[in-house]
Structures are given as structure tokens and as C-alpha cells.
Amino acid sequence: MLELRHISKTYNPGTVHETCLFTDFCLTIEKGSFVSVVGSNGSGKTSLLNILCGSIPVDDGQILMDGQDITHMRDFNRYRRIGRVYQNPSMGTCPTMTILENLSLADNKGRRYGLTRGTNRKRIGDYRDMLASLGLGLEDKLGVPVGNLSGGQRQTLALLMATLTPIDFLILDEHTAALDPKTAEIVMELTDKVVKEKGLTTLMVTHNLRHAVAYGDRVLMMHEGRAVLDKAGQEKRDTKVEDLLSIFNEISVECGN
């Protein structure tokens, strides 16, 4: 379970650019839940992810992971239990290294490094099987630099790497935004499969409203650092893209757009 308790966050305090984003913000995500988060730019979606992952500190409040207070825990320690896939696949993979080298790095996540080879040749067969299950032909390209792959192939690899070692939480930061529609569908189908097979608690930020209603068991809409919509279970299943668009339009009118 992930819990944010009474979170407050102000950017650039004491300056002309001071922006109060979160004030007494609370959110609980049950274990095994797949939550889609939507909202306009500046609504707090990405800041929410960064707060959970430890990329930015909070001014007040608590962050709990399965009851453990991780509010002041460094980000690299949090990532032992969290996998994150970014919008830009270059942030989740190393383009100058081969697929095999990238997978080996991900496979060693959380382990101590000594004077041993970074690539475990005994795992090559396992890597090839994992890649073959994706149906993208990557199993025959283990020696190819990741920078030579297509955007969809790289993002698929990034998802595989993020979930290669045992984790409890998966963070998806607009991970299909840079892909063409067909490739985005492939990546989303794979995402749904991985989340279900591994039973991961997942938080997905997306601008694709159809993905938000089609995947997961809960949908949140953020606006100015607060949740203006929160539907789960049957309410989530009954939610349509038009429902989300209607709220977006209401907010737009209120903001004078």
C-alpha cells in the first residue's frame, strides 16, 4: 500500500515564482491496484510521481510504503522497491550499450558490485526467452545497441527492465506519449499483462483518456494539486472518455480558457 498523508509542496518559496501545488493532500493506493492519473499540464501529476519516488522533497506530510515511513528516504533506496518507466526511453535505458548489457544492469539492481563481470552469461537464455515473449524480434538482437532500436522497442525494453527484479510498485510516467498510436497500443497491452502477472501496485500518468478508462481499476483526475475525480471498481468500469472530457471542459471554462 502507498499512502500520502497531508502532503504540502511549494515551489520557489519566497520568490515571485512561488507556486503552492499541494496543500494537505492525501492519497491511498491499495496493494495490487492499477491507478490511471489524468489532468492538464501543471495539475500535479508528474510532481505526484516525483514525490513518491523521492525526486523532490515535500515541505510537510508523510509518505508511507506498506506502513514504512519513507518521507526522508533517498530516491536510490526507494528504487529498490519501485520500478519507473519514463516518457523518454533514454531515461530508462542506456542507448550506447547493447540490449544484453542493459538487461544485465537491470538484473543487478539492488545488488552490491564487486570485481566481477557485469554480464552474467548464464542468464542469456533467460533474457532471450523474456524478449521472445514480447513478439518484437528482440531476442535475436542481444548484441545490438539500444540506441539503434525503434522508440516502441526501446520503451518495451524499458518496461521489461523496470520489472525484471522483484518490485512492489510500478510508476509509469506518460510511457506511451512519444509513441505512434499502434505502438502505444502494443506497449499498453504488454503493460497490462506485466502488471497482472506480477501483481504490481501501479500508478500510471497519461494524457491518453482512452487508455485511462480502458486500463486499471481506478482513475484519478488532478487539478491544481487536488483530485477532482476519483473512481474505482464498478464506477471506474462505467466511466467513459466523454465523462473525463466533460470535466476537462468544465475546468477549462472555469479557468477562462
Tab-separated table of C-alpha atoms in Angstrom:
chain	number	residue	atom	x	y	z
A	1	MET	CA	0.000	0.000	0.000
A	2	LEU	CA	1.139	3.543	-0.802
A	3	GLU	CA	-0.016	6.419	1.386
A	4	LEU	CA	0.448	10.158	1.091
A	5	ARG	CA	-0.668	11.859	4.292
A	6	HIS	CA	-1.303	15.606	4.423
A	7	ILE	CA	1.326	16.438	1.802
A	8	SER	CA	2.234	20.080	1.190
A	9	LYS	CA	4.626	21.280	-1.501
A	10	THR	CA	5.504	24.815	-2.633
A	11	TYR	CA	7.895	25.509	-5.483
A	12	ASN	CA	10.240	28.536	-5.369
A	13	PRO	CA	9.064	29.763	-1.942
A	14	GLY	CA	9.700	33.414	-1.180
A	15	THR	CA	10.142	34.392	-4.824
A	16	VAL	CA	7.904	35.953	-7.451
A	17	HIS	CA	7.623	32.468	-8.960
A	18	GLU	CA	6.275	30.901	-5.765
A	19	THR	CA	3.727	28.206	-6.578
A	20	CYS	CA	1.826	26.217	-3.978
A	21	LEU	CA	0.967	22.922	-5.649
A	22	PHE	CA	-0.125	20.585	-2.846
A	23	THR	CA	-1.826	21.638	0.378
A	24	ASP	CA	-2.831	18.931	2.869
A	25	PHE	CA	-3.059	16.411	0.019
A	26	CYS	CA	-3.950	12.823	0.944
A	27	LEU	CA	-3.978	9.720	-1.244
A	28	THR	CA	-4.081	5.988	-0.506
A	29	ILE	CA	-3.381	3.363	-3.158
A	30	GLU	CA	-4.292	-0.176	-2.174
A	31	LYS	CA	-1.896	-3.051	-2.795
A	32	GLY	CA	-2.344	-4.511	-6.279
A	33	SER	CA	-4.349	-1.546	-7.580
A	34	PHE	CA	-3.675	-0.094	-11.060
A	35	VAL	CA	-4.421	3.631	-10.932
A	36	SER	CA	-4.609	5.869	-14.013
A	37	VAL	CA	-3.934	9.572	-13.378
A	38	VAL	CA	-5.049	12.259	-15.825
A	39	GLY	CA	-5.100	16.039	-15.708
A	40	SER	CA	-3.966	19.126	-17.569
A	41	ASN	CA	-0.383	20.399	-17.566
A	42	GLY	CA	0.541	21.793	-14.167
A	43	SER	CA	-2.164	19.837	-12.350
A	44	GLY	CA	0.363	17.952	-10.202
A	45	LYS	CA	0.536	14.594	-11.996
A	46	THR	CA	4.292	14.393	-12.517
A	47	SER	CA	5.011	16.091	-9.184
A	48	LEU	CA	2.978	13.338	-7.537
A	49	LEU	CA	5.215	10.697	-9.125
A	50	ASN	CA	8.383	12.584	-8.218
A	51	ILE	CA	7.265	12.904	-4.605
A	52	LEU	CA	6.585	9.172	-4.397
A	53	CYS	CA	9.936	8.312	-5.974
A	54	GLY	CA	11.886	10.820	-3.881
A	55	SER	CA	12.985	13.022	-6.781
A	56	ILE	CA	11.628	16.090	-4.972
A	57	PRO	CA	11.143	16.564	-1.214
A	58	VAL	CA	7.889	17.556	0.445
A	59	ASP	CA	7.510	20.558	2.752
A	60	ASP	CA	5.161	18.759	5.103
A	61	GLY	CA	3.367	15.438	5.454
A	62	GLN	CA	4.279	11.766	5.309
A	63	ILE	CA	4.858	9.162	2.595
A	64	LEU	CA	4.352	5.559	3.661
A	65	MET	CA	5.114	2.385	1.742
A	66	ASP	CA	3.478	-0.676	3.303
A	67	GLY	CA	3.420	1.199	6.599
A	68	GLN	CA	7.089	2.243	6.465
A	69	ASP	CA	7.733	5.990	6.586
A	70	ILE	CA	9.904	6.774	3.552
A	71	THR	CA	9.385	10.553	3.611
A	72	HIS	CA	13.087	11.251	4.065
A	73	MET	CA	14.432	8.124	2.352
A	74	ARG	CA	16.825	8.806	-0.543
A	75	ASP	CA	15.476	8.088	-4.026
A	76	PHE	CA	18.017	5.345	-4.840
A	77	ASN	CA	16.884	3.423	-1.767
A	78	ARG	CA	13.232	3.737	-2.782
A	79	TYR	CA	14.034	2.374	-6.230
A	80	ARG	CA	14.891	-0.986	-4.701
A	81	ARG	CA	11.145	-1.497	-4.445
A	82	ILE	CA	9.964	0.818	-7.220
A	83	GLY	CA	10.273	0.440	-10.997
A	84	ARG	CA	9.755	3.523	-13.164
A	85	VAL	CA	9.221	3.892	-16.898
A	86	TYR	CA	9.615	7.398	-18.300
A	87	GLN	CA	8.142	9.143	-21.329
A	88	ASN	CA	11.625	9.289	-22.846
A	89	PRO	CA	13.026	5.729	-23.149
A	90	SER	CA	16.562	7.160	-22.942
A	91	MET	CA	15.906	7.783	-19.253
A	92	GLY	CA	15.232	4.098	-18.612
A	93	THR	CA	17.849	2.567	-20.892
A	94	CYS	CA	21.442	3.280	-21.921
A	95	PRO	CA	21.447	3.831	-25.720
A	96	THR	CA	25.176	3.174	-26.216
A	97	MET	CA	25.023	-0.226	-24.508
A	98	THR	CA	23.640	-3.397	-26.041
A	99	ILE	CA	20.321	-4.992	-25.129
A	100	LEU	CA	22.238	-7.693	-23.248
A	101	GLU	CA	24.229	-5.115	-21.271
A	102	ASN	CA	21.095	-3.132	-20.429
A	103	LEU	CA	19.275	-6.227	-19.202
A	104	SER	CA	22.312	-7.261	-17.151
A	105	LEU	CA	22.407	-3.850	-15.460
A	106	ALA	CA	18.708	-4.097	-14.625
A	107	ASP	CA	19.193	-7.655	-13.384
A	108	ASN	CA	21.824	-6.446	-10.895
A	109	LYS	CA	19.579	-3.740	-9.437
A	110	GLY	CA	19.967	-3.514	-5.679
A	111	ARG	CA	22.969	-5.834	-5.573
A	112	ARG	CA	26.467	-4.980	-4.453
A	113	TYR	CA	29.019	-4.688	-7.246
A	114	GLY	CA	32.437	-6.269	-6.935
A	115	LEU	CA	35.237	-7.060	-9.356
A	116	THR	CA	33.107	-9.472	-11.352
A	117	ARG	CA	31.657	-9.299	-14.836
A	118	GLY	CA	28.583	-7.134	-15.146
A	119	THR	CA	27.085	-9.525	-17.690
A	120	ASN	CA	26.031	-12.947	-16.459
A	121	ARG	CA	26.330	-15.224	-19.471
A	122	LYS	CA	24.292	-17.886	-17.687
A	123	ARG	CA	21.277	-15.560	-17.908
A	124	ILE	CA	21.388	-15.061	-21.673
A	125	GLY	CA	18.925	-17.877	-22.288
A	126	ASP	CA	16.506	-16.362	-19.794
A	127	TYR	CA	16.842	-12.924	-21.393
A	128	ARG	CA	16.204	-14.388	-24.826
A	129	ASP	CA	13.042	-16.123	-23.594
A	130	MET	CA	11.796	-12.896	-21.972
A	131	LEU	CA	12.360	-10.934	-25.155
A	132	ALA	CA	10.791	-13.619	-27.340
A	133	SER	CA	7.577	-13.357	-25.312
A	134	LEU	CA	7.274	-9.723	-26.450
A	135	GLY	CA	6.912	-10.740	-30.093
A	136	LEU	CA	9.130	-7.918	-31.361
A	137	GLY	CA	12.102	-9.969	-32.541
A	138	LEU	CA	14.399	-8.519	-29.878
A	139	GLU	CA	15.591	-11.966	-28.824
A	140	ASP	CA	17.820	-12.014	-31.914
A	141	LYS	CA	19.298	-8.552	-31.225
A	142	LEU	CA	21.003	-9.014	-27.851
A	143	GLY	CA	24.239	-7.567	-29.251
A	144	VAL	CA	22.571	-4.504	-30.818
A	145	PRO	CA	22.990	-1.092	-29.100
A	146	VAL	CA	19.672	0.030	-27.646
A	147	GLY	CA	20.033	3.388	-29.414
A	148	ASN	CA	19.534	1.557	-32.720
A	149	LEU	CA	16.084	0.300	-31.761
A	150	SER	CA	12.777	1.942	-32.610
A	151	GLY	CA	11.004	4.023	-29.962
A	152	GLY	CA	8.487	1.267	-29.307
A	153	GLN	CA	11.168	-1.393	-28.956
A	154	ARG	CA	13.140	0.781	-26.547
A	155	GLN	CA	10.103	1.578	-24.434
A	156	THR	CA	9.147	-2.091	-24.317
A	157	LEU	CA	12.673	-2.919	-23.201
A	158	ALA	CA	12.489	-0.158	-20.566
A	159	LEU	CA	9.292	-1.718	-19.177
A	160	LEU	CA	10.925	-5.149	-19.081
A	161	MET	CA	13.980	-3.709	-17.306
A	162	ALA	CA	11.883	-1.824	-14.753
A	163	THR	CA	10.124	-5.040	-13.739
A	164	LEU	CA	12.999	-7.512	-14.180
A	165	THR	CA	13.876	-7.703	-10.487
A	166	PRO	CA	11.225	-8.146	-7.771
A	167	ILE	CA	9.495	-4.816	-7.083
A	168	ASP	CA	6.308	-3.849	-5.311
A	169	PHE	CA	5.381	-0.657	-7.139
A	170	LEU	CA	5.457	0.373	-10.792
A	171	ILE	CA	5.444	4.037	-11.813
A	172	LEU	CA	4.509	4.824	-15.434
A	173	ASP	CA	5.281	8.416	-16.379
A	174	GLU	CA	3.417	9.008	-19.674
A	175	HIS	CA	5.292	5.998	-21.043
A	176	THR	CA	3.334	5.859	-24.324
A	177	ALA	CA	3.211	9.608	-25.053
A	178	ALA	CA	6.139	9.583	-27.506
A	179	LEU	CA	4.903	6.565	-29.466
A	180	ASP	CA	2.710	6.294	-32.539
A	181	PRO	CA	-0.854	5.024	-31.871
A	182	LYS	CA	-0.230	1.438	-32.992
A	183	THR	CA	2.962	1.067	-30.970
A	184	ALA	CA	1.314	2.724	-27.970
A	185	GLU	CA	-1.382	0.043	-28.027
A	186	ILE	CA	1.246	-2.717	-28.094
A	187	VAL	CA	3.092	-1.190	-25.141
A	188	MET	CA	-0.144	-0.732	-23.176
A	189	GLU	CA	-1.206	-4.333	-23.763
A	190	LEU	CA	2.195	-5.509	-22.577
A	191	THR	CA	1.985	-3.168	-19.577
A	192	ASP	CA	-1.383	-4.594	-18.562
A	193	LYS	CA	-0.043	-8.143	-18.935
A	194	VAL	CA	3.052	-7.452	-16.801
A	195	VAL	CA	1.059	-5.675	-14.087
A	196	LYS	CA	-1.431	-8.529	-13.806
A	197	GLU	CA	1.154	-11.329	-13.934
A	198	LYS	CA	3.377	-9.739	-11.284
A	199	GLY	CA	0.542	-8.300	-9.178
A	200	LEU	CA	2.173	-4.872	-9.114
A	201	THR	CA	0.681	-1.813	-7.454
A	202	THR	CA	0.783	0.626	-10.375
A	203	LEU	CA	0.416	4.370	-10.853
A	204	MET	CA	0.165	5.499	-14.486
A	205	VAL	CA	0.139	9.135	-15.556
A	206	THR	CA	-1.267	9.536	-19.052
A	207	HIS	CA	-2.744	12.123	-21.391
A	208	ASN	CA	-4.497	9.358	-23.324
A	209	LEU	CA	-8.024	9.366	-21.918
A	210	ARG	CA	-8.938	6.150	-23.705
A	211	HIS	CA	-6.054	4.351	-22.002
A	212	ALA	CA	-7.114	5.868	-18.684
A	213	VAL	CA	-10.592	4.347	-18.889
A	214	ALA	CA	-9.586	1.085	-20.604
A	215	TYR	CA	-6.819	0.045	-18.224
A	216	GLY	CA	-6.588	-0.276	-14.480
A	217	ASP	CA	-9.189	-0.414	-11.728
A	218	ARG	CA	-9.135	3.234	-10.619
A	219	VAL	CA	-8.939	6.631	-12.307
A	220	LEU	CA	-7.898	9.949	-10.764
A	221	MET	CA	-8.156	13.390	-12.335
A	222	MET	CA	-5.850	16.021	-10.900
A	223	HIS	CA	-6.352	19.790	-10.988
A	224	GLU	CA	-4.256	22.364	-9.141
A	225	GLY	CA	-2.817	19.771	-6.795
A	226	ARG	CA	-6.052	18.064	-5.813
A	227	ALA	CA	-8.115	15.138	-7.043
A	228	VAL	CA	-11.294	16.427	-8.688
A	229	LEU	CA	-12.358	12.915	-9.714
A	230	ASP	CA	-11.652	9.569	-8.105
A	231	LYS	CA	-13.483	6.475	-9.320
A	232	ALA	CA	-12.741	2.827	-8.622
A	233	GLY	CA	-14.363	-0.559	-9.101
A	234	GLN	CA	-17.667	-0.544	-10.973
A	235	GLU	CA	-17.705	3.269	-11.110
A	236	LYS	CA	-14.362	3.147	-12.901
A	237	ARG	CA	-15.584	0.453	-15.304
A	238	ASP	CA	-18.637	2.584	-16.113
A	239	THR	CA	-16.533	5.687	-16.784
A	240	LYS	CA	-16.291	6.761	-20.429
A	241	VAL	CA	-13.898	9.054	-22.249
A	242	GLU	CA	-16.763	11.532	-22.667
A	243	ASP	CA	-17.124	11.747	-18.876
A	244	LEU	CA	-13.500	12.783	-18.493
A	245	LEU	CA	-13.733	15.223	-21.385
A	246	SER	CA	-16.769	16.851	-19.790
A	247	ILE	CA	-14.842	17.547	-16.583
A	248	PHE	CA	-11.868	18.840	-18.571
A	249	ASN	CA	-14.188	21.255	-20.392
A	250	GLU	CA	-15.749	22.467	-17.143
A	251	ILE	CA	-12.309	23.171	-15.702
A	252	SER	CA	-11.260	24.918	-18.873
A	253	VAL	CA	-14.289	27.229	-18.720
A	254	GLU	CA	-13.662	27.975	-15.050
A	255	CYS	CA	-10.055	28.877	-15.859
A	256	GLY	CA	-11.201	31.228	-18.622
A	257	ASN	CA	-9.828	29.137	-21.493
